[in-house]
Coordinates of C-alpha atoms and ligand atoms in Angstrom, one line a residue:
X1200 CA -22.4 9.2 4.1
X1201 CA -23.9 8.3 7.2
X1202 CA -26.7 10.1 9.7
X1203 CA -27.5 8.9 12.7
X1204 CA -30.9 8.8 14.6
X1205 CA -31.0 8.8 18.5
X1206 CA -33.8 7.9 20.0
X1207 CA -34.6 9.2 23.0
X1208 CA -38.6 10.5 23.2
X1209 CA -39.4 7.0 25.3
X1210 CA -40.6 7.4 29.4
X1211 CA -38.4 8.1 32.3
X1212 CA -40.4 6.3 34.9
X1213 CA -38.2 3.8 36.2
X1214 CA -35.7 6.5 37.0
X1215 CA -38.0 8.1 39.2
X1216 CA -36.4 11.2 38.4
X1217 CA -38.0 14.6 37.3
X1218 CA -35.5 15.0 34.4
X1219 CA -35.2 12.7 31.4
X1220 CA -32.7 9.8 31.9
X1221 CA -30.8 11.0 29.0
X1222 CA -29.7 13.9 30.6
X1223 CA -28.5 12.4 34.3
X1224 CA -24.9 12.5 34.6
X1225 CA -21.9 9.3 34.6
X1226 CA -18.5 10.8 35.1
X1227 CA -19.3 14.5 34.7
X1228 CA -21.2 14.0 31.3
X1229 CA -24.3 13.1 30.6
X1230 CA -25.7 9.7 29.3
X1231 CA -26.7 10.9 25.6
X1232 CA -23.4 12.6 25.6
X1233 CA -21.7 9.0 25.2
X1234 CA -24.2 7.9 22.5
X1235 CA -23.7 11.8 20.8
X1236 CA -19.4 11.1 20.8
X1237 CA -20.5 7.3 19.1
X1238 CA -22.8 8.7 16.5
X1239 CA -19.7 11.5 15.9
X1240 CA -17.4 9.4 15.2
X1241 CA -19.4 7.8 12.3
X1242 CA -21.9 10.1 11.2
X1243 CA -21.8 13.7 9.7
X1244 CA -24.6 14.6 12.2
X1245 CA -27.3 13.3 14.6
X1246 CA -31.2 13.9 14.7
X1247 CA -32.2 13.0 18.3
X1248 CA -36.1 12.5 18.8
X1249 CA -37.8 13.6 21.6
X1250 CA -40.9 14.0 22.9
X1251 CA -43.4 17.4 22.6
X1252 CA -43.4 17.6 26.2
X1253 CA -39.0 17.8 26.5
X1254 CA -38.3 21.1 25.7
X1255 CA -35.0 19.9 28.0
X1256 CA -32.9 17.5 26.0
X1257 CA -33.4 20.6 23.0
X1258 CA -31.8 23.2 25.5
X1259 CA -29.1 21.4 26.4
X1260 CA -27.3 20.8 23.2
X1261 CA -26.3 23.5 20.8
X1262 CA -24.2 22.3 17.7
X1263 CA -25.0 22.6 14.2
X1264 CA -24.1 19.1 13.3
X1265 CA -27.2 18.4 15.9
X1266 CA -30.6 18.5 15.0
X1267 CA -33.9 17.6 17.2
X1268 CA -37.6 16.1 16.1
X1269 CA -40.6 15.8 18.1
X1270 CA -42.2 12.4 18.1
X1271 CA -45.7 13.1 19.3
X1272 CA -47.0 10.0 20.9
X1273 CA -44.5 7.6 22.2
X1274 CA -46.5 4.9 20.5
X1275 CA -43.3 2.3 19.4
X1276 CA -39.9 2.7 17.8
X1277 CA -40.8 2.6 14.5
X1278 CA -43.2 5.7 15.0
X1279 CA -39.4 7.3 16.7
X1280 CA -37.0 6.7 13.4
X1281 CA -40.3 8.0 11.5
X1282 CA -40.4 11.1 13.1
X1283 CA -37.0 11.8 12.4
X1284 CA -36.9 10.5 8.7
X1285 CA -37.3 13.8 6.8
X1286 CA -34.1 15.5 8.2
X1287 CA -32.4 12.6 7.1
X1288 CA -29.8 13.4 4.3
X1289 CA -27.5 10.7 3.6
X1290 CA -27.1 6.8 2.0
X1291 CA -27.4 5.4 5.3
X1292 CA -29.3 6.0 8.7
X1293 CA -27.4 4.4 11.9
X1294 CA -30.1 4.1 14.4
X1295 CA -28.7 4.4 18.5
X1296 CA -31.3 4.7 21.7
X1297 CA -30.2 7.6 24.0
X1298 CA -30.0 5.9 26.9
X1299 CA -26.7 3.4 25.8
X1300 CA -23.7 4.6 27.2
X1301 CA -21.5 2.1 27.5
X1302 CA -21.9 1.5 23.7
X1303 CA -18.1 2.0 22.2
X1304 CA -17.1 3.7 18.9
X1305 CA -14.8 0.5 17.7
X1306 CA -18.2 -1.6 17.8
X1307 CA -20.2 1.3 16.0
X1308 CA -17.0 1.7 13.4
X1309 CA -17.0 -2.4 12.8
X1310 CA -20.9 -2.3 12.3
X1311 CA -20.3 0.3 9.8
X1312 CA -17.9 -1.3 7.9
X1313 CA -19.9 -4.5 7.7
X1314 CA -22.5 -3.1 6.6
X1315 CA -20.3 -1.7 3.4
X1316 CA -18.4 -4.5 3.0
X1317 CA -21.5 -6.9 3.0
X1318 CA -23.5 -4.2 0.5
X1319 CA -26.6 -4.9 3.1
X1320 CA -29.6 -2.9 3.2
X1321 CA -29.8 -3.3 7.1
X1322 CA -27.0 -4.5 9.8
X1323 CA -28.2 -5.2 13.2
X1324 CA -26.2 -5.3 16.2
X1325 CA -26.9 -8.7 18.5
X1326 CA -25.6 -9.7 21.7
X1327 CA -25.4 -13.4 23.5
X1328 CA -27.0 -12.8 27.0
X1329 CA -27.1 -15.8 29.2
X1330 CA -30.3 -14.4 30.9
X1331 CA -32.1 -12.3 27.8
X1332 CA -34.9 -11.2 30.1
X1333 CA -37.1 -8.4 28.3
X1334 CA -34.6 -7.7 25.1
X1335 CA -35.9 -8.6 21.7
X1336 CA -35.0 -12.1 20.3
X1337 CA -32.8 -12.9 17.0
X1338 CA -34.5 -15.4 15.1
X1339 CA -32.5 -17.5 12.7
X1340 CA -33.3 -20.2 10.0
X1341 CA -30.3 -21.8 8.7
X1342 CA -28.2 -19.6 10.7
X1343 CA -29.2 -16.3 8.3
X1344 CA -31.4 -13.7 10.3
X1345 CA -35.1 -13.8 10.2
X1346 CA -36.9 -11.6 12.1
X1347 CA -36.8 -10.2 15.6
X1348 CA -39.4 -10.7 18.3
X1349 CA -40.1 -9.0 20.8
X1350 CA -40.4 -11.0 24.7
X1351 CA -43.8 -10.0 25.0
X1352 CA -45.0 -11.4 21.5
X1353 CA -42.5 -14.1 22.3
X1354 CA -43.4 -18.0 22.6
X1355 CA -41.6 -20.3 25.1
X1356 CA -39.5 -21.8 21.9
X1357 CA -38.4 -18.3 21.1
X1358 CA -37.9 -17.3 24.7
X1359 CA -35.0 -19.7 25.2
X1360 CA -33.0 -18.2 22.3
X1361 CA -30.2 -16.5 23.9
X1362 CA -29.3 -13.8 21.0
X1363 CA -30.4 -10.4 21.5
X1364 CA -31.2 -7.1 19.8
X1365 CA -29.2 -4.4 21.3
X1366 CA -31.7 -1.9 19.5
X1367 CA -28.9 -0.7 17.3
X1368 CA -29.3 -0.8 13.5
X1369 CA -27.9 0.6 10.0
X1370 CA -30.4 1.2 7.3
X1371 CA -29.9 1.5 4.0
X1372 CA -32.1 5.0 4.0
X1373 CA -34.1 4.7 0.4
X1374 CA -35.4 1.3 1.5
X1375 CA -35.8 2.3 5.4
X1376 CA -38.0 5.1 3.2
X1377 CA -39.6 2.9 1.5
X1378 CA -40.7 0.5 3.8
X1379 CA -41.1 2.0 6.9
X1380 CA -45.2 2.2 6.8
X1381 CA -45.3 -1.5 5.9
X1382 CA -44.9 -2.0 9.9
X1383 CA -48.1 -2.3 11.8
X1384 CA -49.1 -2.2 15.4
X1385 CA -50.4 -5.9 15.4
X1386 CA -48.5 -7.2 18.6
X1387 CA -49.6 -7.5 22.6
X1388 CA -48.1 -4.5 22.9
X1389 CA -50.0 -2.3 20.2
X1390 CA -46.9 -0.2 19.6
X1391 CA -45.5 0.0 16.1
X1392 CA -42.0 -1.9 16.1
X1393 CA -39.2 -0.7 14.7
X1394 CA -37.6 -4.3 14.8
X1395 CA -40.6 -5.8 12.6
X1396 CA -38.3 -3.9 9.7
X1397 CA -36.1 -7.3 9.4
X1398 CA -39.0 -9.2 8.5
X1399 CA -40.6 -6.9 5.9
X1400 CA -36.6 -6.4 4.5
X1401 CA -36.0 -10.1 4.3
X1402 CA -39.4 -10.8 2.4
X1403 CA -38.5 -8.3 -0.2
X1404 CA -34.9 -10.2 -0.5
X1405 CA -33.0 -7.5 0.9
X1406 CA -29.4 -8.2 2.4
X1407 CA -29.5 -8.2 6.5
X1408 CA -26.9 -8.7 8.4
X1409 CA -25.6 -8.7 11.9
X1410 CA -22.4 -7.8 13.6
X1411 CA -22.8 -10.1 17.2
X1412 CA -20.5 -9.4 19.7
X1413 CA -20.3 -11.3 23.1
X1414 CA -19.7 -7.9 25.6
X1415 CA -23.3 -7.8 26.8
X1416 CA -22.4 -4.7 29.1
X1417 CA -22.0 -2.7 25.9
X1418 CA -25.7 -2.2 25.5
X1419 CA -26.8 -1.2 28.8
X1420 CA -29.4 0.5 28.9
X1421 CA -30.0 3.1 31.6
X1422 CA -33.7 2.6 32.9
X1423 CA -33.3 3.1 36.8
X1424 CA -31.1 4.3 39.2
X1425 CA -29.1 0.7 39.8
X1426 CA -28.6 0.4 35.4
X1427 CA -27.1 4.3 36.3
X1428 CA -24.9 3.0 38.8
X1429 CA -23.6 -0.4 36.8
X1430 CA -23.2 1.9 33.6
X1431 CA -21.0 4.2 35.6
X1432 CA -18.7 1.7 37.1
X1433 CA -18.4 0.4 33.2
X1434 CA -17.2 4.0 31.9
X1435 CA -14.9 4.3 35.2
X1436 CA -13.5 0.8 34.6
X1437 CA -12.4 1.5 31.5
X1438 CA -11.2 4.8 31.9
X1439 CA -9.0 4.2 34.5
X1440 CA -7.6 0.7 32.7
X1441 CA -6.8 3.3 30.1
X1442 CA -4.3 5.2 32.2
X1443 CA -3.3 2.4 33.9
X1444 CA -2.0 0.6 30.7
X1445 CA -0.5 4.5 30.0
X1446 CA 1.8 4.6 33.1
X1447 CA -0.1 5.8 36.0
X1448 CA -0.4 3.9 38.9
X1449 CA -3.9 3.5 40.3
X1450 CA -4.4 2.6 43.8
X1451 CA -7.6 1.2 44.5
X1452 CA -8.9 2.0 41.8
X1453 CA -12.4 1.1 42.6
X1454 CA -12.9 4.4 44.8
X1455 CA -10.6 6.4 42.0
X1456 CA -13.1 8.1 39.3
X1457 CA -11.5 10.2 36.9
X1458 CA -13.4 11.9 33.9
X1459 CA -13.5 11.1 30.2
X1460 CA -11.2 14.3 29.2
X1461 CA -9.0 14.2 32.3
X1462 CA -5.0 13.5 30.7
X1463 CA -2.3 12.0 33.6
X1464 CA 1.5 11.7 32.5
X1465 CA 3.1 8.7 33.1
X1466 CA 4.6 7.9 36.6
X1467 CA 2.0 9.8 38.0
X1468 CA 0.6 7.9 41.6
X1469 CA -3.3 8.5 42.3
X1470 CA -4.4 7.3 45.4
X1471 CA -7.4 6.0 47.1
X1472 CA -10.8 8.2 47.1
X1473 CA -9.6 10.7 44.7
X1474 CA -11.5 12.5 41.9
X1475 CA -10.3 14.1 39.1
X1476 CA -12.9 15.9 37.4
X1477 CA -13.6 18.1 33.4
X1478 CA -10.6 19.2 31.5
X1479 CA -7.6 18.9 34.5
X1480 CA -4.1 18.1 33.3
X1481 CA -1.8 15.9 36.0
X1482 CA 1.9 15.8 34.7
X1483 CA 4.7 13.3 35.0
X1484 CA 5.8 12.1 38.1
X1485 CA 3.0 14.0 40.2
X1486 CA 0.9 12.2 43.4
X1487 CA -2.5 12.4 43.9
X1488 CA -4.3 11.5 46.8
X1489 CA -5.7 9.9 49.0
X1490 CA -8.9 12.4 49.3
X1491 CA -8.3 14.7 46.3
X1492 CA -11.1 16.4 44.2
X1493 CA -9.6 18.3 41.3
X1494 CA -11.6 20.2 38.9
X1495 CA -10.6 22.1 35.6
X1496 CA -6.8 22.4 36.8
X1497 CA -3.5 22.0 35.5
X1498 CA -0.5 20.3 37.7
X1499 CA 2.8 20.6 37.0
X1500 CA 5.9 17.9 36.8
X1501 CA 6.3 16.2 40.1
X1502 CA 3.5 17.7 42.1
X1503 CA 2.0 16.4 45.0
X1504 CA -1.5 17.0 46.5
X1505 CA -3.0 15.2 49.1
X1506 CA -6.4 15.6 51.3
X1507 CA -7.3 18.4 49.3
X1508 CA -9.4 20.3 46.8
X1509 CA -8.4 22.4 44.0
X1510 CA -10.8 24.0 41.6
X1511 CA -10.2 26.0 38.0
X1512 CA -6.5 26.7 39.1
X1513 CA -2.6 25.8 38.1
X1514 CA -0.2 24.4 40.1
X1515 CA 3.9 24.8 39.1
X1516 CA 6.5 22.1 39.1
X1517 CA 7.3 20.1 42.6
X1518 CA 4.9 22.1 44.3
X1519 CA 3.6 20.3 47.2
X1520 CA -0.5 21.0 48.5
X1521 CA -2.2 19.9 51.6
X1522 CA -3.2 18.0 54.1
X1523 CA -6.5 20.2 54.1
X1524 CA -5.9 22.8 50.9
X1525 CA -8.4 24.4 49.3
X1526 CA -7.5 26.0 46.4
X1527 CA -10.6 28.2 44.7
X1528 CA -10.6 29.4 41.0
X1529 CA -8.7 31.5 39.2
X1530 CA -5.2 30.7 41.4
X1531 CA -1.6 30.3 39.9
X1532 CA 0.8 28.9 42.1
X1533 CA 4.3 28.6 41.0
X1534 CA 7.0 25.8 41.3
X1535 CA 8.1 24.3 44.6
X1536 CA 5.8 26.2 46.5
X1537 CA 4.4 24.5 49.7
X1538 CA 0.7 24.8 51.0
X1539 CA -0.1 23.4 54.0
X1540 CA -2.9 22.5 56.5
X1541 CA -6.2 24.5 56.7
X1542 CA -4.8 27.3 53.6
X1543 CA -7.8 28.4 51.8
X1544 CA -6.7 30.2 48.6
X1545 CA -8.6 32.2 46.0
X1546 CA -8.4 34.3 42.4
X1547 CA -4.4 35.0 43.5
X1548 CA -0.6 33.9 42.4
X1549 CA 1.9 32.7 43.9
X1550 CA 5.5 33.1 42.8
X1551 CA 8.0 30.0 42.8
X1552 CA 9.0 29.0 46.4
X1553 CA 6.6 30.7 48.1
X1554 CA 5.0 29.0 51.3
X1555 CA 2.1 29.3 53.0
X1556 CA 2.4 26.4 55.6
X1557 CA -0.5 26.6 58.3
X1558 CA -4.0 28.1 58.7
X1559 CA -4.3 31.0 56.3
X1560 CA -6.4 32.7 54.0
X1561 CA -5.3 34.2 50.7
X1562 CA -8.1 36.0 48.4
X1563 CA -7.7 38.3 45.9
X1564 CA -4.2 38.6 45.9
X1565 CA -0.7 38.5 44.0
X1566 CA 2.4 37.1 46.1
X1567 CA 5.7 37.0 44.5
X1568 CA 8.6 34.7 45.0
X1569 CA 10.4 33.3 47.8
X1570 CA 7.7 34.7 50.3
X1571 CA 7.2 33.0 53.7
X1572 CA 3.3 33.3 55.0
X1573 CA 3.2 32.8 59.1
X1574 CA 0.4 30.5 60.1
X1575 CA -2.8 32.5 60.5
X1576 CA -2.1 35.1 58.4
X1577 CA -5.6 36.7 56.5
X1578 CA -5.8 38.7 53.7
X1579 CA -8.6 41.0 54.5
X1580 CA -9.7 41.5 50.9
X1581 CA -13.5 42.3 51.4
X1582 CA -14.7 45.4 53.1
X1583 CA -18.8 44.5 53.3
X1584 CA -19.2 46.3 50.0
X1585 CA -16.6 45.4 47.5
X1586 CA -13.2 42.9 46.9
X1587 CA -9.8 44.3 46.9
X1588 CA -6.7 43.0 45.8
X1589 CA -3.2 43.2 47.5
X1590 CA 0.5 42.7 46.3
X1591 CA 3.3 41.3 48.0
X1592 CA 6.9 42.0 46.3
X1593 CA 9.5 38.8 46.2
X1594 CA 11.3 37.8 49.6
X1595 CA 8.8 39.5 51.8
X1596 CA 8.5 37.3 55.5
X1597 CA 4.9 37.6 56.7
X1598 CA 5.2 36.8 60.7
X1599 CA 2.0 34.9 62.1
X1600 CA -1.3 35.9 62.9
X1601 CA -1.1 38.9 60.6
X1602 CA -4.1 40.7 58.9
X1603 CA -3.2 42.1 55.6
X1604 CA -6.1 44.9 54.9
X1605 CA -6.5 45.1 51.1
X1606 CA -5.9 47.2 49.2
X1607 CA -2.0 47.1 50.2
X1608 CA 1.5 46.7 48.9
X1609 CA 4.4 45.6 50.1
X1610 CA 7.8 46.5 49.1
X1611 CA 10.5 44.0 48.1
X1612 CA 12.0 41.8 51.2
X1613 CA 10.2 43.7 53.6
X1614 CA 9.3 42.0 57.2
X1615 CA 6.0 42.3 58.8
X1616 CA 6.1 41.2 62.1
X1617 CA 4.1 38.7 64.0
X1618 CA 0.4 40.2 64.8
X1619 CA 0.8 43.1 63.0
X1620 CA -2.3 44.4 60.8
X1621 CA -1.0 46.3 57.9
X1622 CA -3.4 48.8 56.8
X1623 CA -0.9 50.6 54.5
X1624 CA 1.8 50.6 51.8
X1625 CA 4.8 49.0 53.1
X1626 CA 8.4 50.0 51.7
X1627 CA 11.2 47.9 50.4
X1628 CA 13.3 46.0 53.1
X1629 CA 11.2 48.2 55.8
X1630 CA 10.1 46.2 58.8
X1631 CA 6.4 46.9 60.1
X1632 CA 5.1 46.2 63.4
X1633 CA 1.7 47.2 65.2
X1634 CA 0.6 45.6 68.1
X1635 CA -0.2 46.4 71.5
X1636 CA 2.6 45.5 73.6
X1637 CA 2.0 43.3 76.9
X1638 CA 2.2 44.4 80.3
X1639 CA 2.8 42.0 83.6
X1640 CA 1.6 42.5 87.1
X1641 CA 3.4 40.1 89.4
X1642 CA 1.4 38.1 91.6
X1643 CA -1.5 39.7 89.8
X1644 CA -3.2 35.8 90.4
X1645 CA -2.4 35.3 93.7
X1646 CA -3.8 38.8 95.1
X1647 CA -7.2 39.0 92.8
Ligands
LIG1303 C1 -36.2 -2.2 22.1 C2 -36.3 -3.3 21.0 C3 -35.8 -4.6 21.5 C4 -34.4 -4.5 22.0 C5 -34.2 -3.4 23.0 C6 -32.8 -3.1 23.3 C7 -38.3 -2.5 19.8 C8 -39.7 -2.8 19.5 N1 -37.7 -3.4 20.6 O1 -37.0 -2.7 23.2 O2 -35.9 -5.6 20.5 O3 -33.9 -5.7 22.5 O4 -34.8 -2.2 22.5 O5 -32.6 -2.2 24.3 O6 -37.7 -1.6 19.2 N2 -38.5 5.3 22.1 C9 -38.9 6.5 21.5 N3 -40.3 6.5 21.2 C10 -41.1 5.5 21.4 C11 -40.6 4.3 22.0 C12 -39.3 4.3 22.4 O7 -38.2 7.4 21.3 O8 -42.3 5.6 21.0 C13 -37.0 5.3 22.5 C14 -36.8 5.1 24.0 O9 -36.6 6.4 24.6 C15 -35.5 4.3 24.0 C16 -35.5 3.5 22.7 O10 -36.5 4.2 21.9 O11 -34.4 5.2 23.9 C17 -35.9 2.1 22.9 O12 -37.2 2.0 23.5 P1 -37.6 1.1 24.7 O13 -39.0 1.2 25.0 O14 -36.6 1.2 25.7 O15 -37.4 -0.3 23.9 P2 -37.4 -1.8 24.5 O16 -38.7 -2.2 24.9 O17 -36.3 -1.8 25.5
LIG1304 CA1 -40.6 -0.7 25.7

């Protein structure tokens, strides 16, 4: 059995940022979220540490398989594990930082098995960097691991070695128990190191190990707004590969972001400067873009949206949507329908073949099949006080510029003619028509 420890009671202040970098966002989720789905996928459950002063990072997350502990003073990594060791209640202790997003569960899996496989007591996780800057160097002696050392502590001999501590370990938790107050605060930095643990195991002769991969943008670690930025093209990179090597074209892909639980079909087309954000389905044969944010939504087979928004709604089968849609919550719009240019539409259905071409608001509302919507046609659903809703039977023909005053219905095929405000029930097959009719006065231009 394995817990994990996530550290995350460390400073912000590179981020310049009044929340804790653990909480800002890549992709619609936020950065600990990404170490939280790693430790999950290993771990039975996750003690994060944070600091007495974020009461945040505790509010955000409510599962039972997470639990939180307060590190009081920030005063080194080893102080962080510590304050986390009594909820601890399994063989092993996997140790992530909170701020690693791009970290993936196949290298967290492999570190694990290693670790198993070799019978260590601790498996670190090291990295070749061509420029190692500030990380924390492996040193070796006969190729077996030493001892770690920190850049600041480090001499010129030990700056040039080019392995590096990603800051993610497996203990073996009775000896990480054990030996955990052996670490002092001896170092330029007076903070008590977490990494000064390989040393103290290795003079006791236990087994440490490494797994040392060679993708140094797996341990990113988000400290300013630029790390933010280079993290989320990672995650976005990958994602989109994904569906890529799945059967969707991409085009441009750069400018495309789509969200970690987003699922396409295959033959689907997204194009340029689209987003597709939280839980939305796309289905076969559907294209997307350019200019598209969808949110929370499920598209049906063949659909095709362009220029346009839609938010928590469903779209049917070979329905085409936009240039210039915007499609609110809570809207179900059937198969083959078309909605065109400038149509704002909210909280209503739409039956199959229904079509709302030009310029025209639909709120509140349930339209049946087959229905033709004039250009500039308004449901009137809010009277200053309260929303009301409005049905419109199968086959009705809406003419254009019409105001429909909620609450209304009207009948089965009925025609409402162009400019006409309906204020009241309108039967079957009926035609209604209420506007002022014209007048001409000839040569009224001439003589005024
Ligand atoms: C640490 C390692 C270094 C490694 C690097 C990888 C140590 C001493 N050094 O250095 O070898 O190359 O990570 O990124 O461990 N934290 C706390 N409480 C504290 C201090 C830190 O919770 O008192 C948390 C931070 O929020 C962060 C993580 O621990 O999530 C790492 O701390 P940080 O200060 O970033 O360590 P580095 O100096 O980068
Ligand atoms: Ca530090």
């Amino acid at each position: 059995m394995i817990n994990t420890i996530i550290l995350a009671a460390g400073g912000s202040k590179r981020l310049k940022s009044k929340k804790s970098k653990v909480l800002h966002e890549i992709l619609g989720k936020k950065v600990i979220e990404y170490v939280i789905d790693v430790s999950r996928s290993v771990s039975d459950y996750t003690i994060i540490i944070v600091s007495n002063s974020d009461k945040e990072i505790q509010s955000t997350f409510s599962d039972k398989n997470i639990k939180f502990a307060v590190q009081k003073e920030a005063i080194g990594t080893q102080n962080a594990v510590k304050s986390g060791l009594h909820l601890v209640n399994a063989k092993s202790v996997l140790v992530l930082c909170g701020d690693t997003p791009t970290l993936k569960e196949e290298t967290i899996k492999k570190l694990c098995e290693i670790h198993s496989e070799e019978s260590n007591k601790l498996t670190m996780l090291s990295v070749y960097m061509n420029e190692p800057a500030s990380y924390g160097r492996v040193k070796r002696i006969d190729g077996l691991i030493d001892s770690i050392v920190e850049s600041k502590d480090a001499s010129e001999e030990e700056l040039k070695i080019k392995e590096i501590n990603s800051g993610v370990y497996i203990f073996d938790y009775a000896e990480l128990s054990r030996l955990i107050d052996r670490v002092t605060n001896d170092n330029v930095q007076k903070e008590y190191y977490l990494t000064d643990l390989v040393k103290i195991f290795k003079e006791e002769g236990l087994k440490v190990g490494a797994l040392v991969i060679d993708d140094s943008t797996e341990i990113i670690g988000v400290n300013n707004r630029l790390d933010l930025h280079n993290a989320t093209k990672i995650i976005q990179k990958r994602i989109n590969e994904k569906h890529m090597l799945n059967g969707v074209t991409l085009i441009n892909p750069d400018s495309i972001f789509i969200e970690p639980d987003v699922k396409i079909g295959r033959d689907v087309t997204i194009k340029q400067c689209t987003e597709l954000k939280g839980t939305t389905i796309v289905s076969e044969d559907s294209v997307i873009g350019p200019n598209v944010t969808i949110e929370n939504s499920v598209l049906g087979l063949g659909v095709e949206v362009r220029d346009s928004t839609v938010l928590n709604s469903k779209i049917g089968d070979n329905t085409k949507v936009g240039p210039y849609a915007y499609i609110r919550p809570n809207s179900n719009i059937g198969q083959s329908c078309k909605i065109g240019d400038f149509v704002e539409i909210k909280n209503s259905t739409l039956g199959d073949a229904t079509k709302v071409s030009h310029l025209s608001y639909i709120g509140d509302s349930d339209l049946g099949e087959n229905i033709n919507v004039g250009c500039g046609t308004i449901f009137v659903n809010y009277d200053g006080k309260n929303k009301h809703r409005s049905i419109v039977e199968d086959n009705v023909f809406i003419g254009c510029n019409t105001n429909i005053v909620s609450p209304v219905r009207i009948g089965k095929g009925a025609f409402i003619a162009a400019g006409t405000t309906v204020t009241k029930d309108v039967e079957s097959g009926a035609l209604c028509i209420g506007r002022v009719r014209e007048t001409q006065r000839k040569d009224w231009v001439k003589k005024k």
